[in-house]
PDB file of C-alpha atoms in Angstrom:
ATOM      1  CA  MET T   1       0.000   0.000   0.000  1.00 93.00           C
ATOM      2  CA  ILE T   2       1.429   3.370  -1.041  1.00 97.00           C
ATOM      3  CA  ARG T   3       1.507   5.809   1.887  1.00 98.00           C
ATOM      4  CA  ARG T   4       1.867   9.205   0.234  1.00 98.00           C
ATOM      5  CA  ASP T   5       0.740  10.878   3.461  1.00 97.00           C
ATOM      6  CA  LEU T   6       3.713   9.418   5.323  1.00 98.00           C
ATOM      7  CA  HIS T   7       6.053  10.243   2.439  1.00 98.00           C
ATOM      8  CA  GLN T   8       5.135  13.899   2.853  1.00 97.00           C
ATOM      9  CA  GLN T   9       5.820  13.765   6.579  1.00 97.00           C
ATOM     10  CA  ASN T  10       9.242  12.332   5.778  1.00 97.00           C
ATOM     11  CA  ARG T  11       9.781  15.205   3.346  1.00 97.00           C
ATOM     12  CA  LEU T  12       9.584  17.641   6.246  1.00 97.00           C
ATOM     13  CA  ALA T  13      12.314  15.741   8.090  1.00 96.00           C
ATOM     14  CA  TRP T  14      14.585  15.784   5.043  1.00 97.00           C
ATOM     15  CA  ASP T  15      13.920  19.470   4.421  1.00 97.00           C
ATOM     16  CA  ALA T  16      15.143  20.111   7.963  1.00 96.00           C
ATOM     17  CA  ALA T  17      18.161  17.776   7.852  1.00 95.00           C
ATOM     18  CA  THR T  18      19.637  18.611   4.443  1.00 96.00           C
ATOM     19  CA  PRO T  19      21.099  22.033   5.363  1.00 95.00           C
ATOM     20  CA  ALA T  20      22.729  20.513   8.462  1.00 94.00           C
ATOM     21  CA  HIS T  21      24.311  17.764   6.348  1.00 96.00           C
ATOM     22  CA  SER T  22      25.547  20.243   3.741  1.00 95.00           C
ATOM     23  CA  SER T  23      27.063  22.487   6.403  1.00 95.00           C
ATOM     24  CA  HIS T  24      29.833  19.942   7.053  1.00 96.00           C
ATOM     25  CA  LYS T  25      31.067  19.734   3.441  1.00 94.00           C
ATOM     26  CA  ARG T  26      33.778  22.128   2.273  1.00 95.00           C
ATOM     27  CA  ASP T  27      33.513  23.591  -1.249  1.00 95.00           C
ATOM     28  CA  GLU T  28      31.737  20.691  -2.917  1.00 96.00           C
ATOM     29  CA  ALA T  29      31.462  22.619  -6.170  1.00 95.00           C
ATOM     30  CA  GLY T  30      35.209  23.175  -6.388  1.00 96.00           C
ATOM     31  CA  PHE T  31      35.850  19.543  -5.463  1.00 96.00           C
ATOM     32  CA  LEU T  32      33.597  18.252  -8.248  1.00 97.00           C
ATOM     33  CA  ARG T  33      34.818  20.844 -10.736  1.00 96.00           C
ATOM     34  CA  ALA T  34      38.378  19.606 -10.146  1.00 94.00           C
ATOM     35  CA  GLY T  35      37.338  16.046 -10.961  1.00 93.00           C
ATOM     36  CA  GLY T  36      36.507  14.821  -7.447  1.00 95.00           C
ATOM     37  CA  THR T  37      33.815  12.216  -6.887  1.00 96.00           C
ATOM     38  CA  THR T  38      31.535  11.230  -4.021  1.00 97.00           C
ATOM     39  CA  LEU T  39      31.038   7.745  -5.453  1.00 97.00           C
ATOM     40  CA  PHE T  40      32.611   4.526  -4.209  1.00 97.00           C
ATOM     41  CA  ASP T  41      34.114   1.760  -6.320  1.00 97.00           C
ATOM     42  CA  ASP T  42      31.321  -0.634  -5.327  1.00 97.00           C
ATOM     43  CA  GLU T  43      28.449   1.215  -6.987  1.00 97.00           C
ATOM     44  CA  VAL T  44      30.535   1.920 -10.095  1.00 97.00           C
ATOM     45  CA  HIS T  45      31.382  -1.794 -10.392  1.00 97.00           C
ATOM     46  CA  LEU T  46      27.654  -2.561 -10.272  1.00 98.00           C
ATOM     47  CA  LEU T  47      26.819   0.142 -12.813  1.00 98.00           C
ATOM     48  CA  LEU T  48      29.517  -1.037 -15.215  1.00 97.00           C
ATOM     49  CA  GLY T  49      28.885  -4.743 -14.663  1.00 96.00           C
ATOM     50  CA  THR T  50      32.441  -5.315 -13.419  1.00 94.00           C
ATOM     51  CA  GLY T  51      34.128  -6.204 -10.182  1.00 90.00           C
ATOM     52  CA  PRO T  52      33.664  -6.550  -7.341  1.00 92.00           C
ATOM     53  CA  GLU T  53      37.425  -6.090  -6.898  1.00 90.00           C
ATOM     54  CA  GLY T  54      39.698  -3.273  -8.025  1.00 91.00           C
ATOM     55  CA  HIS T  55      39.924   0.502  -7.816  1.00 93.00           C
ATOM     56  CA  VAL T  56      37.769   1.305 -10.811  1.00 96.00           C
ATOM     57  CA  LEU T  57      37.373   5.007  -9.964  1.00 95.00           C
ATOM     58  CA  GLU T  58      41.126   5.538  -9.860  1.00 94.00           C
ATOM     59  CA  ASP T  59      41.493   3.748 -13.190  1.00 94.00           C
ATOM     60  CA  ILE T  60      38.809   6.016 -14.687  1.00 95.00           C
ATOM     61  CA  ARG T  61      40.460   9.129 -13.261  1.00 93.00           C
ATOM     62  CA  GLN T  62      43.854   8.231 -14.659  1.00 93.00           C
ATOM     63  CA  SER T  63      42.539   7.323 -18.098  1.00 94.00           C
ATOM     64  CA  GLY T  64      40.051  10.173 -18.416  1.00 93.00           C
ATOM     65  CA  ALA T  65      37.430   7.646 -19.534  1.00 95.00           C
ATOM     66  CA  ARG T  66      33.693   8.363 -19.495  1.00 96.00           C
ATOM     67  CA  PRO T  67      32.316   4.822 -19.238  1.00 97.00           C
ATOM     68  CA  LEU T  68      28.648   5.872 -18.967  1.00 98.00           C
ATOM     69  CA  ALA T  69      28.750   8.140 -22.024  1.00 97.00           C
ATOM     70  CA  GLY T  70      25.600   7.985 -24.113  1.00 95.00           C
ATOM     71  CA  LEU T  71      23.489   6.427 -21.346  1.00 98.00           C
ATOM     72  CA  ARG T  72      20.414   7.967 -19.764  1.00 98.00           C
ATOM     73  CA  LEU T  73      20.511   7.432 -16.009  1.00 98.00           C
ATOM     74  CA  LEU T  74      17.866   8.078 -13.363  1.00 98.00           C
ATOM     75  CA  HIS T  75      19.141   8.583  -9.818  1.00 98.00           C
ATOM     76  CA  ALA T  76      16.229   8.357  -7.427  1.00 96.00           C
ATOM     77  CA  PRO T  77      16.040   9.461  -4.719  1.00 97.00           C
ATOM     78  CA  CYS T  78      19.007  11.757  -5.264  1.00 97.00           C
ATOM     79  CA  ASN T  79      19.094  13.866  -2.067  1.00 96.00           C
ATOM     80  CA  ALA T  80      21.299  16.967  -2.567  1.00 96.00           C
ATOM     81  CA  GLY T  81      22.782  15.715  -5.827  1.00 96.00           C
ATOM     82  CA  GLN T  82      26.447  15.019  -5.064  1.00 97.00           C
ATOM     83  CA  ASP T  83      26.313  11.429  -6.318  1.00 97.00           C
ATOM     84  CA  THR T  84      24.091  12.477  -9.224  1.00 98.00           C
ATOM     85  CA  LEU T  85      26.715  14.932 -10.439  1.00 98.00           C
ATOM     86  CA  SER T  86      29.485  12.408  -9.871  1.00 98.00           C
ATOM     87  CA  LEU T  87      27.557  10.024 -12.155  1.00 98.00           C
ATOM     88  CA  ALA T  88      27.291  12.780 -14.757  1.00 98.00           C
ATOM     89  CA  GLN T  89      31.090  13.088 -14.664  1.00 97.00           C
ATOM     90  CA  LEU T  90      31.241   9.453 -15.796  1.00 98.00           C
ATOM     91  CA  GLY T  91      29.461  10.564 -18.962  1.00 97.00           C
ATOM     92  CA  ALA T  92      25.825   9.761 -18.175  1.00 98.00           C
ATOM     93  CA  GLU T  93      22.911  12.020 -19.037  1.00 98.00           C
ATOM     94  CA  VAL T  94      21.501  12.136 -15.521  1.00 98.00           C
ATOM     95  CA  THR T  95      18.158  12.991 -13.973  1.00 98.00           C
ATOM     96  CA  GLY T  96      17.868  13.235 -10.194  1.00 98.00           C
ATOM     97  CA  VAL T  97      14.510  13.035  -8.435  1.00 98.00           C
ATOM     98  CA  ASP T  98      13.815  13.616  -4.754  1.00 98.00           C
ATOM     99  CA  ILE T  99      10.769  14.398  -2.638  1.00 98.00           C
ATOM    100  CA  SER T 100      12.559  17.194  -0.746  1.00 98.00           C
ATOM    101  CA  PRO T 101      12.475  20.635  -2.427  1.00 98.00           C
ATOM    102  CA  THR T 102      15.277  21.733  -0.109  1.00 98.00           C
ATOM    103  CA  ALA T 103      17.481  18.892  -1.323  1.00 97.00           C
ATOM    104  CA  ILE T 104      16.693  19.550  -4.983  1.00 98.00           C
ATOM    105  CA  ALA T 105      17.378  23.278  -4.595  1.00 98.00           C
ATOM    106  CA  ALA T 106      20.775  22.381  -3.118  1.00 97.00           C
ATOM    107  CA  ALA T 107      21.422  19.964  -5.992  1.00 97.00           C
ATOM    108  CA  GLN T 108      20.581  22.556  -8.637  1.00 98.00           C
ATOM    109  CA  THR T 109      22.772  25.168  -6.955  1.00 98.00           C
ATOM    110  CA  LEU T 110      25.644  22.706  -6.748  1.00 97.00           C
ATOM    111  CA  ALA T 111      25.276  21.698 -10.421  1.00 98.00           C
ATOM    112  CA  GLU T 112      25.412  25.323 -11.524  1.00 98.00           C
ATOM    113  CA  ALA T 113      28.395  26.139  -9.311  1.00 97.00           C
ATOM    114  CA  ALA T 114      30.295  23.031 -10.426  1.00 97.00           C
ATOM    115  CA  GLY T 115      29.424  23.512 -14.098  1.00 97.00           C
ATOM    116  CA  ILE T 116      28.075  19.968 -14.458  1.00 98.00           C
ATOM    117  CA  ALA T 117      24.972  19.339 -16.577  1.00 97.00           C
ATOM    118  CA  ALA T 118      22.122  17.476 -14.886  1.00 98.00           C
ATOM    119  CA  SER T 119      18.335  17.586 -14.628  1.00 98.00           C
ATOM    120  CA  PHE T 120      16.501  17.561 -11.309  1.00 98.00           C
ATOM    121  CA  ALA T 121      12.867  17.232 -10.261  1.00 98.00           C
ATOM    122  CA  VAL T 122      10.990  17.546  -6.965  1.00 98.00           C
ATOM    123  CA  ALA T 123       8.493  14.699  -6.731  1.00 98.00           C
ATOM    124  CA  ASP T 124       7.301  11.640  -4.897  1.00 98.00           C
ATOM    125  CA  LEU T 125       8.678   8.759  -6.967  1.00 98.00           C
ATOM    126  CA  TYR T 126       5.314   7.007  -6.815  1.00 98.00           C
ATOM    127  CA  ASP T 127       3.847   9.946  -8.770  1.00 98.00           C
ATOM    128  CA  TRP T 128       6.815  10.837 -10.975  1.00 98.00           C
ATOM    129  CA  LEU T 129       7.741   7.411 -12.338  1.00 98.00           C
ATOM    130  CA  PRO T 130       4.292   6.476 -13.757  1.00 97.00           C
ATOM    131  CA  ALA T 131       4.251   9.778 -15.668  1.00 97.00           C
ATOM    132  CA  GLN T 132       7.464   8.957 -17.566  1.00 97.00           C
ATOM    133  CA  GLU T 133       7.911   7.178 -20.873  1.00 93.00           C
ATOM    134  CA  PRO T 134      10.329   4.233 -21.074  1.00 95.00           C
ATOM    135  CA  GLY T 135      13.744   5.546 -21.995  1.00 96.00           C
ATOM    136  CA  PHE T 136      16.303   5.097 -19.220  1.00 98.00           C
ATOM    137  CA  ASP T 137      19.304   2.827 -19.698  1.00 98.00           C
ATOM    138  CA  LEU T 138      19.969   2.760 -15.953  1.00 98.00           C
ATOM    139  CA  VAL T 139      17.986   3.412 -12.792  1.00 98.00           C
ATOM    140  CA  PHE T 140      20.174   3.775  -9.701  1.00 98.00           C
ATOM    141  CA  MET T 141      19.219   3.767  -6.008  1.00 98.00           C
ATOM    142  CA  SER T 142      21.636   3.823  -3.100  1.00 95.00           C
ATOM    143  CA  TYR T 143      22.269   4.065   0.632  1.00 94.00           C
ATOM    144  CA  GLY T 144      19.152   4.282   2.741  1.00 92.00           C
ATOM    145  CA  ALA T 145      16.670   4.860  -0.077  1.00 97.00           C
ATOM    146  CA  LEU T 146      14.387   1.862   0.364  1.00 98.00           C
ATOM    147  CA  ILE T 147      13.451   2.451   4.006  1.00 96.00           C
ATOM    148  CA  TRP T 148      11.451   5.489   2.818  1.00 98.00           C
ATOM    149  CA  MET T 149       9.501   3.487   0.220  1.00 98.00           C
ATOM    150  CA  SER T 150       6.122   2.252   1.423  1.00 98.00           C
ATOM    151  CA  ASP T 151       5.337  -0.267  -1.363  1.00 98.00           C
ATOM    152  CA  LEU T 152       8.200  -2.050  -3.129  1.00 98.00           C
ATOM    153  CA  ASP T 153       5.984  -3.908  -5.597  1.00 98.00           C
ATOM    154  CA  ALA T 154       4.467  -0.659  -6.883  1.00 98.00           C
ATOM    155  CA  LEU T 155       7.826   1.102  -6.923  1.00 98.00           C
ATOM    156  CA  PHE T 156       9.789  -1.594  -8.728  1.00 98.00           C
ATOM    157  CA  ALA T 157       7.004  -2.135 -11.266  1.00 98.00           C
ATOM    158  CA  ALA T 158       7.262   1.583 -12.078  1.00 98.00           C
ATOM    159  CA  VAL T 159      11.063   1.340 -12.244  1.00 98.00           C
ATOM    160  CA  ALA T 160      10.841  -1.570 -14.671  1.00 98.00           C
ATOM    161  CA  ARG T 161       8.433   0.381 -16.886  1.00 97.00           C
ATOM    162  CA  VAL T 162      10.722   3.428 -17.308  1.00 98.00           C
ATOM    163  CA  LEU T 163      13.680   1.270 -18.335  1.00 98.00           C
ATOM    164  CA  LYS T 164      14.412   0.662 -21.974  1.00 98.00           C
ATOM    165  CA  PRO T 165      14.291  -3.006 -23.002  1.00 97.00           C
ATOM    166  CA  GLY T 166      17.670  -4.291 -21.867  1.00 98.00           C
ATOM    167  CA  GLY T 167      18.027  -1.441 -19.344  1.00 98.00           C
ATOM    168  CA  ARG T 168      19.211  -2.176 -15.814  1.00 98.00           C
ATOM    169  CA  PHE T 169      18.127  -1.383 -12.274  1.00 98.00           C
ATOM    170  CA  VAL T 170      21.170  -1.048 -10.002  1.00 98.00           C
ATOM    171  CA  GLY T 171      21.144  -0.582  -6.255  1.00 98.00           C
ATOM    172  CA  LEU T 172      23.497  -0.523  -3.303  1.00 98.00           C
ATOM    173  CA  GLU T 173      21.819  -0.398   0.110  1.00 97.00           C
ATOM    174  CA  PHE T 174      22.687  -0.763   3.745  1.00 96.00           C
ATOM    175  CA  HIS T 175      21.922  -4.394   4.505  1.00 97.00           C
ATOM    176  CA  PRO T 176      18.462  -5.085   5.967  1.00 96.00           C
ATOM    177  CA  LEU T 177      20.110  -7.076   8.757  1.00 94.00           C
ATOM    178  CA  ALA T 178      22.296  -4.109   9.712  1.00 92.00           C
ATOM    179  CA  GLN T 179      19.258  -1.829   9.786  1.00 91.00           C
ATOM    180  CA  MET T 180      17.686  -3.851  12.580  1.00 93.00           C
ATOM    181  CA  TYR T 181      20.020  -2.090  15.038  1.00 87.00           C
ATOM    182  CA  ASP T 182      19.588   1.399  16.510  1.00 82.00           C
ATOM    183  CA  GLU T 183      22.233   4.110  16.912  1.00 73.00           C
ATOM    184  CA  GLN T 184      23.372   2.553  20.204  1.00 77.00           C
ATOM    185  CA  GLY T 185      23.947  -0.811  18.553  1.00 77.00           C
ATOM    186  CA  ARG T 186      20.903  -2.459  20.116  1.00 85.00           C
ATOM    187  CA  LEU T 187      18.645  -4.873  18.241  1.00 90.00           C
ATOM    188  CA  ALA T 188      15.588  -2.645  17.994  1.00 90.00           C
ATOM    189  CA  TYR T 189      13.767  -2.865  14.659  1.00 93.00           C
ATOM    190  CA  PRO T 190      11.736  -5.534  12.828  1.00 95.00           C
ATOM    191  CA  TYR T 191      13.043  -7.395   9.803  1.00 96.00           C
ATOM    192  CA  GLY T 192      11.203  -7.231   6.520  1.00 96.00           C
ATOM    193  CA  GLY T 193       7.643  -7.349   5.356  1.00 96.00           C
ATOM    194  CA  GLY T 194       7.357  -3.578   5.028  1.00 97.00           C
ATOM    195  CA  ALA T 195       6.876  -3.151   8.774  1.00 97.00           C
ATOM    196  CA  HIS T 196       6.133   0.484   9.622  1.00 97.00           C
ATOM    197  CA  VAL T 197       8.634   2.053  12.025  1.00 95.00           C
ATOM    198  CA  VAL T 198       8.129   5.531  13.502  1.00 96.00           C
ATOM    199  CA  GLY T 199      11.352   7.426  14.128  1.00 91.00           C
ATOM    200  CA  ALA T 200      10.570   9.960  16.820  1.00 90.00           C
ATOM    201  CA  THR T 201      13.910  11.763  16.459  1.00 91.00           C
ATOM    202  CA  GLY T 202      13.656  12.221  12.691  1.00 92.00           C
ATOM    203  CA  VAL T 203      16.564  12.224  10.237  1.00 94.00           C
ATOM    204  CA  GLY T 204      19.698  12.873  12.265  1.00 91.00           C
ATOM    205  CA  ASP T 205      22.996  14.458  11.339  1.00 92.00           C
ATOM    206  CA  TYR T 206      24.732  11.324  10.141  1.00 91.00           C
ATOM    207  CA  VAL T 207      27.277  13.427   8.234  1.00 93.00           C
ATOM    208  CA  ALA T 208      28.532  14.904  11.505  1.00 91.00           C
ATOM    209  CA  ASP T 209      28.721  11.389  12.975  1.00 87.00           C
ATOM    210  CA  SER T 210      30.586   9.949   9.979  1.00 89.00           C
ATOM    211  CA  GLY T 211      33.041  12.817   9.471  1.00 88.00           C
ATOM    212  CA  ALA T 212      35.322  12.935   6.443  1.00 88.00           C
ATOM    213  CA  ALA T 213      34.006   9.615   5.133  1.00 88.00           C
ATOM    214  CA  LEU T 214      30.847  11.422   3.968  1.00 92.00           C
ATOM    215  CA  ALA T 215      32.633  14.677   3.128  1.00 92.00           C
ATOM    216  CA  PRO T 216      35.385  13.822   0.621  1.00 93.00           C
ATOM    217  CA  SER T 217      35.594  17.489  -0.366  1.00 94.00           C
ATOM    218  CA  GLY T 218      36.739  18.195   3.194  1.00 94.00           C
ATOM    219  CA  PHE T 219      34.945  18.015   6.533  1.00 93.00           C
ATOM    220  CA  VAL T 220      34.125  21.170   8.491  1.00 94.00           C
ATOM    221  CA  GLU T 221      32.389  21.411  11.844  1.00 92.00           C
ATOM    222  CA  GLY T 222      29.384  23.215  10.415  1.00 92.00           C
ATOM    223  CA  ARG T 223      26.155  23.079  12.336  1.00 93.00           C
ATOM    224  CA  VAL T 224      26.566  21.680  15.827  1.00 94.00           C
ATOM    225  CA  GLY T 225      23.944  19.832  17.871  1.00 93.00           C
ATOM    226  CA  PHE T 226      21.309  19.508  15.152  1.00 96.00           C
ATOM    227  CA  THR T 227      17.998  18.031  16.289  1.00 95.00           C
ATOM    228  CA  ASN T 228      15.204  17.316  13.846  1.00 95.00           C
ATOM    229  CA  PRO T 229      11.735  18.549  14.840  1.00 96.00           C
ATOM    230  CA  HIS T 230       9.972  16.125  12.484  1.00 97.00           C
ATOM    231  CA  ALA T 231       9.372  12.433  13.151  1.00 96.00           C
ATOM    232  CA  THR T 232       9.901   9.962  10.317  1.00 97.00           C
ATOM    233  CA  HIS T 233       8.068   6.916   8.996  1.00 97.00           C
ATOM    234  CA  GLU T 234      10.283   4.109   7.752  1.00 97.00           C
ATOM    235  CA  PHE T 235       9.490   0.736   6.203  1.00 97.00           C
ATOM    236  CA  SER T 236      11.496  -2.398   6.930  1.00 97.00           C
ATOM    237  CA  TRP T 237      12.314  -4.477   3.853  1.00 98.00           C
ATOM    238  CA  GLY T 238      14.249  -7.746   3.980  1.00 98.00           C
ATOM    239  CA  VAL T 239      16.495  -9.256   1.329  1.00 98.00           C
ATOM    240  CA  ALA T 240      13.668 -11.444   0.015  1.00 98.00           C
ATOM    241  CA  ASP T 241      11.369  -8.401  -0.173  1.00 98.00           C
ATOM    242  CA  ILE T 242      13.910  -6.417  -2.207  1.00 98.00           C
ATOM    243  CA  LEU T 243      14.844  -9.194  -4.614  1.00 98.00           C
ATOM    244  CA  GLY T 244      11.359 -10.696  -4.836  1.00 98.00           C
ATOM    245  CA  ALA T 245       9.770  -7.368  -5.782  1.00 98.00           C
ATOM    246  CA  GLN T 246      12.210  -7.056  -8.678  1.00 98.00           C
ATOM    247  CA  LEU T 247      11.325 -10.527  -9.918  1.00 98.00           C
ATOM    248  CA  ARG T 248       7.604  -9.783  -9.630  1.00 98.00           C
ATOM    249  CA  ALA T 249       8.192  -6.618 -11.695  1.00 98.00           C
ATOM    250  CA  GLY T 250       9.553  -8.798 -14.492  1.00 98.00           C
ATOM    251  CA  LEU T 251      13.187  -7.851 -13.961  1.00 98.00           C
ATOM    252  CA  ALA T 252      15.881 -10.513 -14.346  1.00 98.00           C
ATOM    253  CA  LEU T 253      18.395 -10.523 -11.496  1.00 98.00           C
ATOM    254  CA  GLU T 254      21.952 -10.698 -12.805  1.00 98.00           C
ATOM    255  CA  VAL T 255      24.105  -9.752  -9.789  1.00 98.00           C
ATOM    256  CA  VAL T 256      23.527  -9.908  -6.027  1.00 98.00           C
ATOM    257  CA  ARG T 257      26.375  -8.974  -3.658  1.00 98.00           C
ATOM    258  CA  GLU T 258      26.811  -8.615   0.097  1.00 97.00           C
ATOM    259  CA  TYR T 259      29.537  -6.503   1.686  1.00 97.00           C
ATOM    260  CA  THR T 260      31.157  -6.672   5.119  1.00 95.00           C
ATOM    261  CA  TYR T 261      31.626  -2.904   5.361  1.00 95.00           C
ATOM    262  CA  ALA T 262      29.485   0.221   5.048  1.00 95.00           C
ATOM    263  CA  ASN T 263      30.470   2.941   2.603  1.00 96.00           C
ATOM    264  CA  GLY T 264      30.719   6.409   4.078  1.00 93.00           C
ATOM    265  CA  CYS T 265      28.201   6.170   6.881  1.00 90.00           C
ATOM    266  CA  LYS T 266      28.901   5.023  10.429  1.00 89.00           C
ATOM    267  CA  ILE T 267      25.664   3.090  10.757  1.00 88.00           C
ATOM    268  CA  TRP T 268      26.672   1.452  14.066  1.00 85.00           C
ATOM    269  CA  PRO T 269      28.471   3.293  16.874  1.00 84.00           C
ATOM    270  CA  ASP T 270      31.324   0.789  17.248  1.00 85.00           C
ATOM    271  CA  LEU T 271      32.332   0.690  13.578  1.00 89.00           C
ATOM    272  CA  VAL T 272      35.863   1.820  12.779  1.00 91.00           C
ATOM    273  CA  GLU T 273      36.810   3.832   9.703  1.00 91.00           C
ATOM    274  CA  GLN T 274      38.872   1.856   7.196  1.00 91.00           C
ATOM    275  CA  PRO T 275      40.827   2.959   4.104  1.00 92.00           C
ATOM    276  CA  GLY T 276      38.624   4.092   1.253  1.00 92.00           C
ATOM    277  CA  ARG T 277      36.037   5.893   3.459  1.00 93.00           C
ATOM    278  CA  ARG T 278      34.565   2.596   4.635  1.00 94.00           C
ATOM    279  CA  TYR T 279      33.338   1.585   8.090  1.00 93.00           C
ATOM    280  CA  ALA T 280      33.646  -1.954   9.476  1.00 93.00           C
ATOM    281  CA  PRO T 281      33.824  -3.737  12.847  1.00 90.00           C
ATOM    282  CA  ALA T 282      37.232  -3.607  14.517  1.00 87.00           C
ATOM    283  CA  GLY T 283      37.407  -7.390  14.867  1.00 83.00           C
ATOM    284  CA  GLY T 284      35.504 -10.605  15.414  1.00 80.00           C
ATOM    285  CA  PRO T 285      32.754 -11.994  13.181  1.00 84.00           C
ATOM    286  CA  VAL T 286      31.725  -9.532  10.474  1.00 85.00           C
ATOM    287  CA  PRO T 287      28.048  -9.371   9.470  1.00 89.00           C
ATOM    288  CA  PRO T 288      26.846  -8.149   6.074  1.00 95.00           C
ATOM    289  CA  LEU T 289      26.540  -4.353   6.163  1.00 96.00           C
ATOM    290  CA  MET T 290      25.542  -3.643   2.556  1.00 97.00           C
ATOM    291  CA  LEU T 291      23.497  -5.351  -0.172  1.00 98.00           C
ATOM    292  CA  GLY T 292      23.988  -4.668  -3.874  1.00 98.00           C
ATOM    293  CA  TRP T 293      22.147  -5.838  -6.986  1.00 98.00           C
ATOM    294  CA  SER T 294      21.778  -5.402 -10.715  1.00 98.00           C
ATOM    295  CA  SER T 295      18.693  -6.569 -12.574  1.00 98.00           C
ATOM    296  CA  ARG T 296      17.691  -6.160 -16.211  1.00 98.00           C
ATOM    297  CA  ARG T 297      14.469  -5.516 -18.095  1.00 98.00           C
ATOM    298  CA  PRO T 298      14.260  -8.249 -20.744  1.00 97.00           C
ATOM    299  CA  GLU T 299      14.711  -7.251 -24.370  1.00 91.00           C
TER     300      GLU T 299
END
């Protein structure tokens, strides 16, 4: 069941949090203009159909290649557009969509300041996607997107429809298992089935918590002590929910990967930053912290 009413309540929380997040990032426009990227190797491997090993971004930087040239790519939700513009630097014709007008305004400002071409739209994906004609080579979702989506079957059916025949749906998410734990590392949330979870404290300042790992342009103290006045409504989706909804949408799964680290974000308090802006446990058994996939619309 699509809960547009709850989506709009979440929009308020993101409108409040986005300026706090941006306040910690030094000169993002200059960083991107100079060829910097906010992407990680893992999502680029999935987008290119390579990997999972190797420093593909460094190889691209050294060669000057534009491996996504000629491809239309939808990044949704896109938040404040840093990853969207980094994808455009790989050659893609990108469109970013997000429900937060504050985030999209920040994305448009950043695109203009960085001199990187991209299109952006403010919309609930459940309204925007059905209004589009098929034509995207790639649809990309990443990092905490799916917990805001109230109906995966409806969403992924709409994703499949906007893809060209042969187009791919690529995602890299924090693992559903990892998202069962709260910010104190306690097992606190249900697993799967679209269970509705109310977050009384709203979207927090995870950029401040994660430091330079989420601010590759340079971390600055920025806003201190941010508290969000708006509660959030999240939806718990398990691995079977995520993969099954793609199959029910008629997409053919080609790649499924699990990762024992979290890119950029310190999702648990006891994670330790590793090389490459990754967070992982300091020792002992390592659970899966991210889930990636690539599925294709049949020709």
